[in-house]
mmCIF file of C-alpha atoms and ligand atoms in Angstrom:
data_model
loop_
_atom_site.group_PDB
_atom_site.id
_atom_site.type_symbol
_atom_site.label_atom_id
_atom_site.label_comp_id
_atom_site.label_asym_id
_atom_site.label_seq_id
_atom_site.Cartn_x
_atom_site.Cartn_y
_atom_site.Cartn_z
ATOM 1 C CA MET A 1 2.986 -9.470 -7.755
ATOM 2 C CA ASN A 2 5.494 -10.180 -4.773
ATOM 3 C CA ARG A 3 3.698 -11.664 -2.069
ATOM 4 C CA GLY A 4 5.085 -13.327 1.756
ATOM 5 C CA ALA A 5 4.058 -15.971 3.204
ATOM 6 C CA VAL A 6 2.911 -15.674 6.496
ATOM 7 C CA ASN A 7 2.233 -17.500 9.592
ATOM 8 C CA ARG A 8 1.001 -14.937 11.711
ATOM 9 C CA ILE A 9 1.249 -11.012 13.220
ATOM 10 C CA ILE A 10 0.909 -9.742 16.375
ATOM 11 C CA PRO A 11 0.091 -6.291 16.370
ATOM 12 C CA PHE A 12 1.880 -5.285 20.113
ATOM 13 C CA SER A 13 4.667 -7.251 21.283
ATOM 14 C CA SER A 14 7.418 -5.649 24.167
ATOM 15 C CA VAL A 15 9.799 -9.104 23.258
ATOM 16 C CA ASP A 16 10.706 -9.191 20.278
ATOM 17 C CA GLY A 17 12.517 -5.719 20.259
ATOM 18 C CA PRO A 18 12.502 -2.530 21.904
ATOM 19 C CA GLY A 19 10.033 -0.429 22.608
ATOM 20 C CA ASN A 20 6.054 -1.821 21.485
ATOM 21 C CA ARG A 21 6.337 -3.048 18.084
ATOM 22 C CA THR A 22 4.570 -5.616 15.454
ATOM 23 C CA ALA A 23 5.605 -8.799 15.145
ATOM 24 C CA ILE A 24 5.295 -10.631 11.852
ATOM 25 C CA PHE A 25 6.388 -13.563 11.771
ATOM 26 C CA LEU A 26 6.877 -15.402 7.795
ATOM 27 C CA GLN A 27 6.895 -18.942 7.233
ATOM 28 C CA GLY A 28 9.012 -21.427 5.710
ATOM 29 C CA CYS A 29 12.214 -22.526 7.765
ATOM 30 C CA ASN A 30 16.072 -23.535 5.751
ATOM 31 C CA LEU A 31 17.072 -25.711 9.587
ATOM 32 C CA ASN A 32 15.391 -28.126 11.517
ATOM 33 C CA CYS A 33 16.625 -27.357 15.180
ATOM 34 C CA LEU A 34 16.037 -30.058 17.416
ATOM 35 C CA TYR A 35 14.992 -27.731 20.062
ATOM 36 C CA CYS A 36 12.483 -26.038 17.680
ATOM 37 C CA HIS A 37 9.483 -24.469 20.080
ATOM 38 C CA ASN A 38 6.894 -23.674 16.457
ATOM 39 C CA PRO A 39 7.886 -26.927 14.389
ATOM 40 C CA GLU A 40 4.461 -25.859 12.269
ATOM 41 C CA THR A 41 6.206 -23.097 11.288
ATOM 42 C CA ILE A 42 9.607 -25.236 9.039
ATOM 43 C CA ASN A 43 8.079 -25.760 5.593
ATOM 44 C CA GLN A 44 5.291 -24.592 3.058
ATOM 45 C CA CYS A 45 1.973 -26.315 3.445
ATOM 46 C CA SER A 46 1.777 -28.404 0.088
ATOM 47 C CA ASP A 47 -1.650 -29.125 -0.032
ATOM 48 C CA CYS A 48 -1.879 -32.901 1.133
ATOM 49 C CA GLY A 49 -6.154 -32.191 3.037
ATOM 50 C CA ARG A 50 -4.199 -34.988 6.133
ATOM 51 C CA CYS A 51 -5.867 -32.266 8.370
ATOM 52 C CA VAL A 52 -9.414 -30.756 6.654
ATOM 53 C CA GLU A 53 -10.782 -34.058 8.240
ATOM 54 C CA THR A 54 -9.428 -33.647 11.610
ATOM 55 C CA CYS A 55 -10.934 -29.466 12.049
ATOM 56 C CA PRO A 56 -13.685 -29.716 14.654
ATOM 57 C CA ALA A 57 -14.721 -26.172 13.365
ATOM 58 C CA GLU A 58 -14.547 -26.482 10.058
ATOM 59 C CA ALA A 59 -11.877 -23.583 9.063
ATOM 60 C CA LEU A 60 -10.779 -25.837 6.438
ATOM 61 C CA LYS A 61 -11.779 -27.078 2.774
ATOM 62 C CA HIS A 62 -9.394 -28.296 0.503
ATOM 63 C CA GLN A 63 -10.601 -27.283 -3.397
ATOM 64 C CA ALA A 64 -8.948 -27.351 -6.417
ATOM 65 C CA GLY A 65 -6.214 -29.309 -5.061
ATOM 66 C CA LYS A 66 -5.616 -26.222 -2.626
ATOM 67 C CA VAL A 67 -6.418 -26.384 1.084
ATOM 68 C CA GLN A 68 -8.913 -22.798 1.956
ATOM 69 C CA TRP A 69 -8.690 -21.251 5.713
ATOM 70 C CA ASN A 70 -11.415 -19.567 6.547
ATOM 71 C CA GLU A 71 -10.140 -17.335 8.998
ATOM 72 C CA GLU A 72 -13.026 -16.334 10.972
ATOM 73 C CA SER A 73 -14.468 -19.233 11.629
ATOM 74 C CA CYS A 74 -11.249 -21.228 12.973
ATOM 75 C CA THR A 75 -11.261 -21.432 16.816
ATOM 76 C CA HIS A 76 -7.609 -21.692 16.394
ATOM 77 C CA CYS A 77 -7.195 -24.633 18.820
ATOM 78 C CA HIS A 78 -4.255 -26.233 17.004
ATOM 79 C CA GLU A 79 -5.727 -29.612 16.178
ATOM 80 C CA CYS A 80 -4.885 -29.597 11.959
ATOM 81 C CA LEU A 81 -1.129 -27.859 14.103
ATOM 82 C CA LYS A 82 -1.251 -31.929 15.839
ATOM 83 C CA THR A 83 -2.243 -33.536 12.237
ATOM 84 C CA CYS A 84 0.537 -32.588 9.727
ATOM 85 C CA ASN A 85 3.139 -34.632 8.957
ATOM 86 C CA LEU A 86 5.257 -31.976 7.614
ATOM 87 C CA ASN A 87 6.112 -29.484 9.759
ATOM 88 C CA SER A 88 3.306 -27.624 8.657
ATOM 89 C CA THR A 89 0.403 -25.614 8.495
ATOM 90 C CA PRO A 90 -3.076 -24.449 6.466
ATOM 91 C CA ARG A 91 -2.951 -21.187 8.100
ATOM 92 C CA VAL A 92 -0.334 -19.200 6.135
ATOM 93 C CA LYS A 93 -1.593 -15.899 4.272
ATOM 94 C CA PHE A 94 0.288 -15.086 1.097
ATOM 95 C CA MET A 95 0.096 -11.281 1.826
ATOM 96 C CA THR A 96 1.321 -7.680 -0.563
ATOM 97 C CA VAL A 97 2.928 -5.212 0.802
ATOM 98 C CA GLU A 98 -0.232 -3.084 0.788
ATOM 99 C CA GLU A 99 -1.675 -5.529 2.594
ATOM 100 C CA ILE A 100 0.167 -5.652 5.629
ATOM 101 C CA LEU A 101 1.157 -1.749 5.472
ATOM 102 C CA GLU A 102 -3.286 -2.045 5.466
ATOM 103 C CA GLU A 103 -2.595 -3.505 8.673
ATOM 104 C CA LEU A 104 -0.101 -1.386 10.624
ATOM 105 C CA LYS A 105 -1.484 1.896 9.274
ATOM 106 C CA LYS A 106 -4.149 0.908 11.410
ATOM 107 C CA LEU A 107 -1.400 0.700 14.648
ATOM 108 C CA GLN A 108 1.523 2.946 13.130
ATOM 109 C CA ALA A 109 0.246 5.644 16.003
ATOM 110 C CA PHE A 110 0.641 3.177 18.821
ATOM 111 C CA ILE A 111 4.037 1.073 17.827
ATOM 112 C CA SER A 112 7.785 2.449 17.739
ATOM 113 C CA GLY A 113 8.180 -0.146 15.156
ATOM 114 C CA ILE A 114 7.991 -3.337 13.611
ATOM 115 C CA THR A 115 10.095 -5.660 13.948
ATOM 116 C CA VAL A 116 10.341 -9.308 11.438
ATOM 117 C CA SER A 117 10.827 -12.919 12.599
ATOM 118 C CA GLY A 118 9.820 -17.254 11.644
ATOM 119 C CA GLY A 119 11.058 -19.069 10.039
ATOM 120 C CA GLU A 120 13.343 -18.116 9.305
ATOM 121 C CA CYS A 121 12.116 -14.505 7.213
ATOM 122 C CA THR A 122 15.265 -14.673 5.262
ATOM 123 C CA LEU A 123 15.119 -16.649 2.581
ATOM 124 C CA GLN A 124 12.201 -13.612 1.524
ATOM 125 C CA ILE A 125 14.233 -11.266 1.342
ATOM 126 C CA PRO A 126 12.803 -10.041 -2.627
ATOM 127 C CA PHE A 127 9.513 -9.964 -0.566
ATOM 128 C CA LEU A 128 10.752 -7.914 3.098
ATOM 129 C CA VAL A 129 13.191 -5.398 0.542
ATOM 130 C CA GLU A 130 9.669 -4.566 -1.131
ATOM 131 C CA LEU A 131 7.627 -3.998 2.327
ATOM 132 C CA PHE A 132 10.742 -2.490 4.259
ATOM 133 C CA ARG A 133 10.690 0.061 1.451
ATOM 134 C CA GLU A 134 6.875 1.396 2.257
ATOM 135 C CA ILE A 135 7.802 0.457 6.130
ATOM 136 C CA LYS A 136 10.260 2.925 6.589
ATOM 137 C CA LYS A 137 8.383 5.936 4.803
ATOM 138 C CA LEU A 138 5.491 5.321 8.286
ATOM 139 C CA GLY A 139 8.436 6.359 10.195
ATOM 140 C CA LEU A 140 8.783 3.109 12.079
ATOM 141 C CA SER A 141 11.829 1.446 13.177
ATOM 142 C CA ILE A 142 12.194 -2.564 11.449
ATOM 143 C CA TYR A 143 14.534 -4.640 13.569
ATOM 144 C CA VAL A 144 14.827 -8.696 12.271
ATOM 145 C CA ASP A 145 15.054 -11.711 13.809
ATOM 146 C CA THR A 146 16.810 -14.490 12.487
ATOM 147 C CA ASN A 147 19.307 -17.401 12.060
ATOM 148 C CA ALA A 148 21.582 -15.279 10.300
ATOM 149 C CA SER A 149 22.554 -19.136 8.318
ATOM 150 C CA VAL A 150 21.584 -17.298 4.703
ATOM 151 C CA PRO A 151 24.775 -14.409 3.763
ATOM 152 C CA LEU A 152 23.269 -11.338 4.508
ATOM 153 C CA TRP A 153 26.381 -9.545 3.519
ATOM 154 C CA LYS A 154 25.472 -9.906 0.142
ATOM 155 C CA GLU A 155 22.184 -8.273 0.966
ATOM 156 C CA LYS A 156 22.797 -4.154 -0.075
ATOM 157 C CA GLU A 157 19.302 -2.698 -0.031
ATOM 158 C CA PHE A 158 18.358 -5.297 1.827
ATOM 159 C CA LEU A 159 20.755 -4.423 5.206
ATOM 160 C CA SER A 160 20.353 -0.198 4.381
ATOM 161 C CA LEU A 161 16.832 -0.669 5.274
ATOM 162 C CA VAL A 162 17.075 -2.944 8.416
ATOM 163 C CA ASP A 163 17.989 -0.894 11.112
ATOM 164 C CA GLN A 164 19.371 -3.342 13.725
ATOM 165 C CA PHE A 165 19.666 -7.571 13.352
ATOM 166 C CA MET A 166 18.674 -10.201 16.380
ATOM 167 C CA VAL A 167 20.952 -13.439 15.763
ATOM 168 C CA ASP A 168 21.127 -16.994 16.941
ATOM 169 C CA LEU A 169 24.032 -18.337 17.679
ATOM 170 C CA LYS A 170 22.753 -21.539 18.364
ATOM 171 C CA SER A 171 26.380 -23.510 19.210
ATOM 172 C CA ILE A 172 29.646 -21.343 18.343
ATOM 173 C CA ASP A 173 31.011 -24.746 17.572
ATOM 174 C CA SER A 174 30.252 -26.191 14.091
ATOM 175 C CA GLU A 175 29.856 -29.702 14.548
ATOM 176 C CA GLU A 176 27.205 -29.231 16.945
ATOM 177 C CA HIS A 177 25.656 -26.746 15.434
ATOM 178 C CA LYS A 178 25.361 -29.245 12.710
ATOM 179 C CA MET A 179 24.181 -31.499 14.886
ATOM 180 C CA LEU A 180 21.788 -30.017 16.817
ATOM 181 C CA THR A 181 20.538 -27.493 12.957
ATOM 182 C CA GLY A 182 22.041 -29.803 10.128
ATOM 183 C CA VAL A 183 23.989 -27.197 9.567
ATOM 184 C CA ASP A 184 27.388 -25.564 10.259
ATOM 185 C CA CYS A 185 27.557 -22.238 12.012
ATOM 186 C CA ASP A 186 30.404 -21.291 9.336
ATOM 187 C CA VAL A 187 27.840 -17.806 7.854
ATOM 188 C CA VAL A 188 26.258 -17.270 10.871
ATOM 189 C CA LEU A 189 29.487 -16.244 12.540
ATOM 190 C CA GLU A 190 30.471 -14.139 8.779
ATOM 191 C CA ASN A 191 27.122 -12.383 9.672
ATOM 192 C CA ILE A 192 27.561 -11.938 13.086
ATOM 193 C CA LYS A 193 30.790 -9.956 12.106
ATOM 194 C CA HIS A 194 30.160 -8.278 9.339
ATOM 195 C CA LEU A 195 26.880 -6.974 11.033
ATOM 196 C CA ALA A 196 28.250 -5.461 13.979
ATOM 197 C CA ILE A 197 30.771 -3.641 11.817
ATOM 198 C CA ARG A 198 28.535 -2.336 10.603
ATOM 199 C CA ASP A 199 26.694 -1.797 13.969
ATOM 200 C CA GLN A 200 23.266 -3.528 13.497
ATOM 201 C CA LEU A 201 23.821 -6.212 16.002
ATOM 202 C CA TYR A 202 21.126 -5.569 18.058
ATOM 203 C CA GLU A 203 20.981 -8.714 20.552
ATOM 204 C CA ILE A 204 22.666 -12.437 20.522
ATOM 205 C CA ARG A 205 21.096 -15.499 21.573
ATOM 206 C CA THR A 206 21.986 -19.424 22.726
ATOM 207 C CA VAL A 207 19.871 -21.388 23.952
ATOM 208 C CA ILE A 208 20.672 -23.276 27.274
ATOM 209 C CA VAL A 209 20.017 -26.553 26.875
ATOM 210 C CA PRO A 210 21.942 -29.457 29.870
ATOM 211 C CA GLU A 211 22.782 -32.699 28.404
ATOM 212 C CA VAL A 212 22.388 -31.887 24.749
ATOM 213 C CA LEU A 213 24.998 -28.737 24.242
ATOM 214 C CA ASP A 214 28.278 -27.925 25.649
ATOM 215 C CA ASN A 215 27.136 -24.727 27.015
ATOM 216 C CA GLN A 216 29.106 -23.525 29.415
ATOM 217 C CA ARG A 217 31.385 -23.856 26.540
ATOM 218 C CA ASN A 218 29.087 -21.848 23.943
ATOM 219 C CA VAL A 219 28.821 -19.490 26.979
ATOM 220 C CA GLU A 220 32.834 -18.283 27.560
ATOM 221 C CA GLN A 221 33.398 -18.682 23.415
ATOM 222 C CA THR A 222 29.954 -16.234 22.565
ATOM 223 C CA SER A 223 31.169 -13.565 25.757
ATOM 224 C CA LYS A 224 34.466 -13.429 24.830
ATOM 225 C CA LEU A 225 33.566 -13.272 21.016
ATOM 226 C CA ILE A 226 30.502 -10.557 21.846
ATOM 227 C CA ALA A 227 32.752 -8.617 23.944
ATOM 228 C CA THR A 228 36.139 -8.497 21.576
ATOM 229 C CA LEU A 229 33.124 -7.101 19.101
ATOM 230 C CA ASN A 230 31.386 -4.571 21.327
ATOM 231 C CA PRO A 231 31.193 -5.590 25.061
ATOM 232 C CA ASP A 232 27.078 -3.355 24.178
ATOM 233 C CA ILE A 233 25.724 -6.012 22.352
ATOM 234 C CA ARG A 234 22.963 -7.949 24.439
ATOM 235 C CA TYR A 235 24.062 -11.248 25.487
ATOM 236 C CA LYS A 236 20.046 -12.644 26.073
ATOM 237 C CA LEU A 237 20.549 -16.485 27.426
ATOM 238 C CA ILE A 238 17.349 -18.270 27.367
ATOM 239 C CA LYS A 239 16.419 -21.600 29.347
ATOM 240 C CA TYR A 240 15.111 -24.525 27.384
ATOM 241 C CA ARG A 241 11.634 -25.464 27.682
ATOM 242 C CA SER A 242 9.879 -28.351 26.126
ATOM 243 C CA LEU A 243 6.503 -26.890 25.130
ATOM 244 C CA GLY A 244 6.281 -26.846 21.335
ATOM 245 C CA VAL A 245 8.810 -28.983 21.308
ATOM 246 C CA ARG A 246 9.118 -32.384 19.641
ATOM 247 C CA GLY A 247 9.610 -35.217 22.625
ATOM 248 C CA ASP A 248 10.851 -37.727 19.484
ATOM 249 C CA LEU A 249 13.609 -35.582 18.440
ATOM 250 C CA ILE A 250 14.405 -33.735 22.288
ATOM 251 C CA ASN A 251 14.492 -35.219 25.551
ATOM 252 C CA THR A 252 15.979 -33.505 28.097
ATOM 253 C CA SER A 253 14.911 -30.873 30.599
ATOM 254 C CA SER A 254 15.686 -27.120 31.730
ATOM 255 C CA PRO A 255 18.260 -25.787 33.326
ATOM 256 C CA THR A 256 17.747 -24.797 36.750
ATOM 257 C CA ASP A 257 18.173 -20.580 37.488
ATOM 258 C CA GLU A 258 21.568 -20.902 39.692
ATOM 259 C CA GLU A 259 23.128 -22.550 36.660
ATOM 260 C CA MET A 260 20.957 -19.622 34.296
ATOM 261 C CA LYS A 261 22.903 -16.602 36.990
ATOM 262 C CA ARG A 262 25.790 -19.369 37.008
ATOM 263 C CA LEU A 263 25.933 -19.225 32.753
ATOM 264 C CA GLY A 264 25.331 -15.096 33.207
ATOM 265 C CA GLU A 265 28.299 -14.571 35.449
ATOM 266 C CA VAL A 266 30.817 -15.895 33.179
ATOM 267 C CA ALA A 267 29.805 -14.003 30.303
ATOM 268 C CA TYR A 268 29.808 -10.738 32.860
ATOM 269 C CA SER A 269 33.254 -11.250 33.865
ATOM 270 C CA ASN A 270 34.450 -12.139 29.858
ATOM 271 C CA GLY A 271 32.948 -8.492 29.562
ATOM 272 C CA CYS A 272 29.593 -8.529 27.748
ATOM 273 C CA HIS A 273 28.043 -5.054 29.523
ATOM 274 C CA GLN A 274 24.575 -6.068 28.693
ATOM 275 C CA VAL A 275 23.568 -10.207 29.705
ATOM 276 C CA ILE A 276 19.405 -10.895 29.094
ATOM 277 C CA LEU A 277 18.663 -13.538 30.965
ATOM 278 C CA ILE A 278 14.937 -15.727 30.478
HETATM 279 S S1 SF4 B 301 -6.903 -24.227 14.273
HETATM 280 FE FE1 SF4 B 301 -7.281 -25.627 12.086
HETATM 281 S S2 SF4 B 301 -7.762 -27.158 13.636
HETATM 282 FE FE2 SF4 B 301 -8.312 -25.680 14.661
HETATM 283 S S3 SF4 B 301 -9.838 -24.740 14.401
HETATM 284 FE FE3 SF4 B 301 -8.729 -23.395 13.019
HETATM 285 S S4 SF4 B 301 -7.904 -24.624 11.199
HETATM 286 FE FE4 SF4 B 301 -9.378 -25.545 12.238
HETATM 287 S S1 SF4 B 302 -1.463 -28.184 6.518
HETATM 288 FE FE1 SF4 B 302 0.080 -30.508 6.462
HETATM 289 S S2 SF4 B 302 -1.745 -31.210 6.688
HETATM 290 FE FE2 SF4 B 302 -2.548 -30.152 6.248
HETATM 291 S S3 SF4 B 302 -2.173 -30.024 4.271
HETATM 292 FE FE3 SF4 B 302 -0.475 -29.167 4.977
HETATM 293 S S4 SF4 B 302 0.438 -30.344 4.126
HETATM 294 FE FE4 SF4 B 302 -1.232 -31.090 4.956
#
């Protein structure tokens, strides 16, 4: 039976797409962004057992070469995340479609849909296709939050099951994207064009990082691209914040409110109808 590696499920979220949504975060990412705010979602656990000793609640055990997590004993102190040097977590659940559906059925009356995020959720497309087929039967809308580094235009059934995508365009310049994430942005841009043509692109997001990225160029060129594709696609500009990031990889400050406002005005003046600053 196909199981998904689930980092966590947030029953009610108002920041992961329109309305009240259940957000499902999958474990595992193919990028390694300098400013990643959840680095523990990048890799699958290797079961090395290092974190077991540091758990103050005895919620972890190392048995038969596998680390086992007891959710009921866990106090969510995050000590295991501090110990892990693999950018992973022992608190991943390998869930079947039926197990996730059981959770969703309890919430169904209170939500308008679900959003799947990560990590990078599109690394688990076969599992998502099985899950989405069933979620559709519940009448819930399906949004996908992605770094768009997997060629989504090849995934016909997956695309047909998703209502809308929210895509990170970390930099519109390939060299800069590679410096930040480890890969260029060619596939990301191709995905953006395909999703816009299919009218499945709800939002493009860019994190504004002073001193590290050419923020002026990114906003200038990305907003022009959005205005050409469909000016009603939301363009979200996110203020870099240092909380949760790996200080040994990046050391810079947050942009000022004035700078965010100025960049927002650049996007509006280039034709974007919906610019969101957060
Ligand atoms: S967060 Fe990690 S270290 Fe803390 S109680 Fe839970 S399993 Fe143990
Ligand atoms: S979470 Fe990290 S430290 Fe703990 S067992 Fe897995 S790889 Fe080892």
